[in-house]
Amino acid sequence: MNGKATTTRTKLERGRSALGPALELVHTGRAPTRAVLTSELGVTRATAGAVAAELEALGLIRVDSSPGSAAGSQGRPSHRLSVLETGPVVLAAQVHADGFRAALVGLGGRIVATSPGCVAVMADPAQVLGEVVEAGAGLLRESGLRCVGAGLAVPSAVAEPEGTALNPLHIAWPAGSPVRDIFAACVRAAGITGPAFTGNDVNLTALAEHRHGAGRGAQHLLCVATGHRGVGGALVLDGRLHSGSSGLALEVGHLTVNPEGRPCHCGGRGCLDVETDPLAFLTTARREPGPEESLLKQAGNLLRAEYEDPAVRNAAEALIDRLGLGLAGLVNILNPDRIILGGLHRDLLEADPERLRAVVADRSLWGRSGSVPILPCTLAHNSLVGAAELAWQPVLDDPLGALA
Amino acid sequence: MNGKATTTRTKLERGRSALGPALELVHTGRAPTRAVLTSELGVTRATAGAVAAELEALGLIRVDSSPGSAAGSQGRPSHRLSVLETGPVVLAAQVHADGFRAALVGLGGRIVATSPGCVAVMADPAQVLGEVVEAGAGLLRESGLRCVGAGLAVPSAVAEPEGTALNPLHIAWPAGSPVRDIFAACVRAAGITGPAFTGNDVNLTALAEHRHGAGRGAQHLLCVATGHRGVGGALVLDGRLHSGSSGLALEVGHLTVNPEGRPCHCGGRGCLDVETDPLAFLTTARREPGPEESLLKQAGNLLRAEYEDPAVRNAAEALIDRLGLGLAGLVNILNPDRIILGGLHRDLLEADPERLRAVVADRSLWGRSGSVPILPCTLAHNSLVGAAELAWQPVLDDPLGALA
DNA sequence: TGAGTTTGTGCCGCAACTAAACAAACTGCG
DNA sequence: CGCAGTTTGTTTAGTTGCGGCACAAACTCA
């Protein structure tokens, strides 16, 4: 098929091959000491020592030789490993229906600095992303830290490899906007170093939760979440985001969950999108929906504050049943070992976890798969942290190469 | 989480690391010469030469130093690489509603010997698998070839890691039969060397088609197929079967494709399973279904022979529309870059490819994903070859270790 | 026949790793 | 306090997979 198009990787390009995995272990908190790093990497103590020393020399991690507080076990206490607080950061940002937020995020998903939630005129993506990057650049100047990349989360499917936003329905951007290129241009224009990445917000939420939150340790993590409108999904397989062949996987909004339900713009009826989002909850509960940018909060508050109201409770149970049906369908297709829910779905889970689990168990064919754990997302600003993960990925894959 | 449970891989265990990938390239026909092996592996000619020589020394491949017929291009002609005809084989078998078949399969998916299709009393899995392995052992004795493993395809989901058949509905086995253990016991009892594996037949069809058939080169391959009853699915991601966290992924039979459709034993209505299988086709076309073991053939023959009959044509179009709806749902979730269809679905595709493609494009949200290629399965005995792939996998992963 | 092109092979050396022996830092016990 | 036992870090030597290079081999084309 290809003659010699494949990259002939030279010796100079490949660094110490265990460097990336080691950094990822420290990054995700799975290697608190050099001893567990050794066993986790499956290498000798000598190698693990050399790798840790090299990561320390790169200014990425800290190796505490004198911990003082040993944890009771006998034997020589191991050196503690941790992310270096004063190490490099990435610029992370998220755009959503009611504004944007920029932040600096270090290794370990640590938010170093964050801008206040900003409201912006949403018409023109170039203008909005210009403001976003401007805010991030300000944080960067204040901090004086080194920046090694930038990541952006948008509430839209992002087509690969073009990097275009296909359905930014709930922000007023034109469909097909080349958000990745626009963001990258803004980043370069602001003089920020490192590559720039863009991804779907639910995908990035899943990635963040997998590395630092409720998804830790899951091998097949399914994430389903609402924003103000619509439903998104994401799948993290063996630690890597699965976004399909062109970035459009897990567009779960059009699973049929209520054959007699309301019509959907996709041409079908009773899609997950229009049956389980905040607007659906409010109308089912016979409440007047407020402005689009506050639907999620309105629905969440209603659910928590007035759950004893029969109309609210019935609406919640109806949505839980439909959500459960959708999740069961996804379980039959994807067979995940954990499900995490965000947005209104998270609130619905917390309102009546037993009901949701029962529906999923009942309608997913396999009893054993029916017992798949369903958990709420736990991370604050998870899509922001996920955007940062995107920017950190090259460093995690090849620390030497990415920092050179 | 674990102290030192992880495998400390010693130097002796890891062979030449490019050995596995190289064998896989020859196995799948993507490395016809040593030159393309070099570029495909991304190593130097020296390394590729050493690797090829080692595989030849292992008795797995043949390196033709004197090809004679060069293909017109200038420069020194490259050594031709091919699978060694007299190399080791695996024992492959499939069990289906109307009997079983055993075969010996070499590298490259080459069927070396095959038993005639046998009819067996289906009641007891141990008895059936005993006959299956008996037939295979006979072939093995006749051939005198070395056997390095065994693989079995069953028409049921196989739970991992238990290896139990969860829904062998269309063969008269009890649900939950430990088929993997039974098969492994039979293999050992027959004195056949090497590990024994068991998998779902549609999964294995997908694997076989990916390596040797219509799925070659696809990175996200979705396969959907019918047997005599019901519908199965499979996904091959980057060359590896994706069977979910417990082997139960791609149980696509219960996607809703016809809200007003017939009731399904799952509790829903209009599931893919009961709306697009051979029985559904025959009843929709108002034909008297014959015995269960011949539904697929009966439906296929009817479709090909009497497509001009309005009842047949209408039934076909109805099934195509519902199948398209199901495929569109899967496209939205999985975003594959190729879809292949087997069983009656293959026949439906060939009866009216445009209609099916139009429905999928119309109902999968993204126009560009809607243009995903939909192809018929091409391989003869594909689930048999897939069962062989399962048995070959350890050799492909680590030739030195597996043959030692 | 000779220039040009592509491929195979032998040799050197690097770098990442293992293995093994030793040193260091702790616990626990008498 | 001292000593055994345990676990971890460090040093050194040795192995090895593979890149880089130079050269030989086998073809095409003029």
PDB file of N, CA and C in Angstrom, chain A residues 169-209:
ATOM      1  N   LEU A 169     -24.524  22.934  18.430  1.00  0.00           N
ATOM      2  CA  LEU A 169     -25.910  23.383  18.384  1.00  0.00           C
ATOM      3  C   LEU A 169     -26.238  24.356  19.501  1.00  0.00           C
ATOM      4  N   HIS A 170     -25.603  24.150  20.650  1.00  0.00           N
ATOM      5  CA  HIS A 170     -26.051  24.898  21.810  1.00  0.00           C
ATOM      6  C   HIS A 170     -25.165  26.097  22.087  1.00  0.00           C
ATOM      7  N   ILE A 171     -24.193  26.312  21.237  1.00  0.00           N
ATOM      8  CA  ILE A 171     -23.515  27.598  21.197  1.00  0.00           C
ATOM      9  C   ILE A 171     -23.700  28.085  19.776  1.00  0.00           C
ATOM     10  N   ALA A 172     -23.665  29.343  19.569  1.00  0.00           N
ATOM     11  CA  ALA A 172     -24.140  29.882  18.293  1.00  0.00           C
ATOM     12  C   ALA A 172     -23.072  29.877  17.212  1.00  0.00           C
ATOM     13  N   TRP A 173     -22.291  28.794  17.155  1.00  0.00           N
ATOM     14  CA  TRP A 173     -21.263  28.732  16.121  1.00  0.00           C
ATOM     15  C   TRP A 173     -21.807  28.040  14.882  1.00  0.00           C
ATOM     16  N   PRO A 174     -21.279  28.390  13.728  1.00  0.00           N
ATOM     17  CA  PRO A 174     -21.695  27.675  12.517  1.00  0.00           C
ATOM     18  C   PRO A 174     -21.193  26.229  12.538  1.00  0.00           C
ATOM     19  N   ALA A 175     -22.044  25.322  12.089  1.00  0.00           N
ATOM     20  CA  ALA A 175     -21.638  23.918  12.010  1.00  0.00           C
ATOM     21  C   ALA A 175     -20.488  23.798  11.027  1.00  0.00           C
ATOM     22  N   GLY A 176     -19.508  22.974  11.397  1.00  0.00           N
ATOM     23  CA  GLY A 176     -18.362  22.784  10.525  1.00  0.00           C
ATOM     24  C   GLY A 176     -17.237  23.769  10.767  1.00  0.00           C
ATOM     25  N   SER A 177     -17.362  24.592  11.803  1.00  0.00           N
ATOM     26  CA  SER A 177     -16.280  25.542  12.103  1.00  0.00           C
ATOM     27  C   SER A 177     -14.977  24.791  12.368  1.00  0.00           C
ATOM     28  N   PRO A 178     -13.891  25.249  11.791  1.00  0.00           N
ATOM     29  CA  PRO A 178     -12.591  24.582  12.010  1.00  0.00           C
ATOM     30  C   PRO A 178     -11.996  24.975  13.345  1.00  0.00           C
ATOM     31  N   VAL A 179     -12.619  24.528  14.429  1.00  0.00           N
ATOM     32  CA  VAL A 179     -12.246  24.999  15.761  1.00  0.00           C
ATOM     33  C   VAL A 179     -10.808  24.666  16.124  1.00  0.00           C
ATOM     34  N   ARG A 180     -10.337  23.505  15.681  1.00  0.00           N
ATOM     35  CA  ARG A 180      -8.973  23.143  16.054  1.00  0.00           C
ATOM     36  C   ARG A 180      -7.971  24.133  15.450  1.00  0.00           C
ATOM     37  N   ASP A 181      -8.174  24.440  14.176  1.00  0.00           N
ATOM     38  CA  ASP A 181      -7.260  25.368  13.520  1.00  0.00           C
ATOM     39  C   ASP A 181      -7.386  26.772  14.104  1.00  0.00           C
ATOM     40  N   ILE A 182      -8.617  27.190  14.368  1.00  0.00           N
ATOM     41  CA  ILE A 182      -8.807  28.521  14.944  1.00  0.00           C
ATOM     42  C   ILE A 182      -8.109  28.609  16.297  1.00  0.00           C
ATOM     43  N   PHE A 183      -8.330  27.575  17.124  1.00  0.00           N
ATOM     44  CA  PHE A 183      -7.715  27.568  18.451  1.00  0.00           C
ATOM     45  C   PHE A 183      -6.193  27.570  18.332  1.00  0.00           C
ATOM     46  N   ALA A 184      -5.674  26.731  17.452  1.00  0.00           N
ATOM     47  CA  ALA A 184      -4.220  26.660  17.282  1.00  0.00           C
ATOM     48  C   ALA A 184      -3.673  28.006  16.827  1.00  0.00           C
ATOM     49  N   ALA A 185      -4.401  28.677  15.927  1.00  0.00           N
ATOM     50  CA  ALA A 185      -3.938  29.976  15.448  1.00  0.00           C
ATOM     51  C   ALA A 185      -3.921  30.992  16.580  1.00  0.00           C
ATOM     52  N   CYS A 186      -4.969  30.993  17.399  1.00  0.00           N
ATOM     53  CA  CYS A 186      -5.014  31.917  18.532  1.00  0.00           C
ATOM     54  C   CYS A 186      -3.866  31.660  19.484  1.00  0.00           C
ATOM     55  N   VAL A 187      -3.595  30.353  19.727  1.00  0.00           N
ATOM     56  CA  VAL A 187      -2.527  29.989  20.653  1.00  0.00           C
ATOM     57  C   VAL A 187      -1.183  30.488  20.126  1.00  0.00           C
ATOM     58  N   ARG A 188      -0.957  30.256  18.856  1.00  0.00           N
ATOM     59  CA  ARG A 188       0.305  30.725  18.274  1.00  0.00           C
ATOM     60  C   ARG A 188       0.392  32.249  18.323  1.00  0.00           C
ATOM     61  N   ALA A 189      -0.737  32.887  17.984  1.00  0.00           N
ATOM     62  CA  ALA A 189      -0.738  34.354  17.950  1.00  0.00           C
ATOM     63  C   ALA A 189      -0.421  34.937  19.318  1.00  0.00           C
ATOM     64  N   ALA A 190      -0.811  34.222  20.368  1.00  0.00           N
ATOM     65  CA  ALA A 190      -0.553  34.725  21.720  1.00  0.00           C
ATOM     66  C   ALA A 190       0.859  34.393  22.181  1.00  0.00           C
ATOM     67  N   GLY A 191       1.638  33.786  21.304  1.00  0.00           N
ATOM     68  CA  GLY A 191       3.016  33.478  21.665  1.00  0.00           C
ATOM     69  C   GLY A 191       3.161  32.316  22.620  1.00  0.00           C
ATOM     70  N   ILE A 192       2.128  31.462  22.680  1.00  0.00           N
ATOM     71  CA  ILE A 192       2.178  30.323  23.589  1.00  0.00           C
ATOM     72  C   ILE A 192       2.828  29.147  22.880  1.00  0.00           C
ATOM     73  N   THR A 193       3.761  28.514  23.563  1.00  0.00           N
ATOM     74  CA  THR A 193       4.507  27.430  22.928  1.00  0.00           C
ATOM     75  C   THR A 193       3.767  26.101  23.065  1.00  0.00           C
ATOM     76  N   GLY A 194       4.137  25.154  22.248  1.00  0.00           N
ATOM     77  CA  GLY A 194       3.570  23.810  22.328  1.00  0.00           C
ATOM     78  C   GLY A 194       2.378  23.646  21.419  1.00  0.00           C
ATOM     79  N   PRO A 195       2.035  22.388  21.132  1.00  0.00           N
ATOM     80  CA  PRO A 195       0.924  22.097  20.225  1.00  0.00           C
ATOM     81  C   PRO A 195      -0.423  22.392  20.870  1.00  0.00           C
ATOM     82  N   ALA A 196      -1.460  22.564  20.037  1.00  0.00           N
ATOM     83  CA  ALA A 196      -2.807  22.873  20.529  1.00  0.00           C
ATOM     84  C   ALA A 196      -3.780  21.797  20.065  1.00  0.00           C
ATOM     85  N   PHE A 197      -4.650  21.362  20.961  1.00  0.00           N
ATOM     86  CA  PHE A 197      -5.595  20.283  20.676  1.00  0.00           C
ATOM     87  C   PHE A 197      -7.020  20.709  21.007  1.00  0.00           C
ATOM     88  N   THR A 198      -7.964  20.071  20.358  1.00  0.00           N
ATOM     89  CA  THR A 198      -9.363  20.370  20.608  1.00  0.00           C
ATOM     90  C   THR A 198     -10.142  19.068  20.657  1.00  0.00           C
ATOM     91  N   GLY A 199     -11.091  18.967  21.570  1.00  0.00           N
ATOM     92  CA  GLY A 199     -11.896  17.755  21.666  1.00  0.00           C
ATOM     93  C   GLY A 199     -13.292  18.039  22.182  1.00  0.00           C
ATOM     94  N   ASN A 200     -14.132  17.037  22.031  1.00  0.00           N
ATOM     95  CA  ASN A 200     -15.499  17.123  22.538  1.00  0.00           C
ATOM     96  C   ASN A 200     -15.505  17.105  24.067  1.00  0.00           C
ATOM     97  N   ASP A 201     -16.386  17.900  24.664  1.00  0.00           N
ATOM     98  CA  ASP A 201     -16.321  18.048  26.115  1.00  0.00           C
ATOM     99  C   ASP A 201     -16.654  16.764  26.873  1.00  0.00           C
ATOM    100  N   VAL A 202     -17.606  15.975  26.385  1.00  0.00           N
ATOM    101  CA  VAL A 202     -17.917  14.733  27.104  1.00  0.00           C
ATOM    102  C   VAL A 202     -16.764  13.744  26.971  1.00  0.00           C
ATOM    103  N   ASN A 203     -16.156  13.692  25.789  1.00  0.00           N
ATOM    104  CA  ASN A 203     -14.971  12.852  25.627  1.00  0.00           C
ATOM    105  C   ASN A 203     -13.903  13.237  26.639  1.00  0.00           C
ATOM    106  N   LEU A 204     -13.694  14.518  26.788  1.00  0.00           N
ATOM    107  CA  LEU A 204     -12.620  14.980  27.663  1.00  0.00           C
ATOM    108  C   LEU A 204     -13.000  14.796  29.124  1.00  0.00           C
ATOM    109  N   THR A 205     -14.280  14.937  29.411  1.00  0.00           N
ATOM    110  CA  THR A 205     -14.747  14.612  30.762  1.00  0.00           C
ATOM    111  C   THR A 205     -14.402  13.164  31.104  1.00  0.00           C
ATOM    112  N   ALA A 206     -14.695  12.276  30.172  1.00  0.00           N
ATOM    113  CA  ALA A 206     -14.415  10.858  30.411  1.00  0.00           C
ATOM    114  C   ALA A 206     -12.927  10.632  30.621  1.00  0.00           C
ATOM    115  N   LEU A 207     -12.122  11.282  29.811  1.00  0.00           N
ATOM    116  CA  LEU A 207     -10.673  11.128  29.932  1.00  0.00           C
ATOM    117  C   LEU A 207     -10.194  11.614  31.296  1.00  0.00           C
ATOM    118  N   ALA A 208     -10.684  12.761  31.723  1.00  0.00           N
ATOM    119  CA  ALA A 208     -10.269  13.308  33.014  1.00  0.00           C
ATOM    120  C   ALA A 208     -10.724  12.397  34.147  1.00  0.00           C
ATOM    121  N   GLU A 209     -11.962  11.945  34.093  1.00  0.00           N
ATOM    122  CA  GLU A 209     -12.463  11.084  35.162  1.00  0.00           C
ATOM    123  C   GLU A 209     -11.707   9.758  35.182  1.00  0.00           C
TER     124      GLU A 209
END
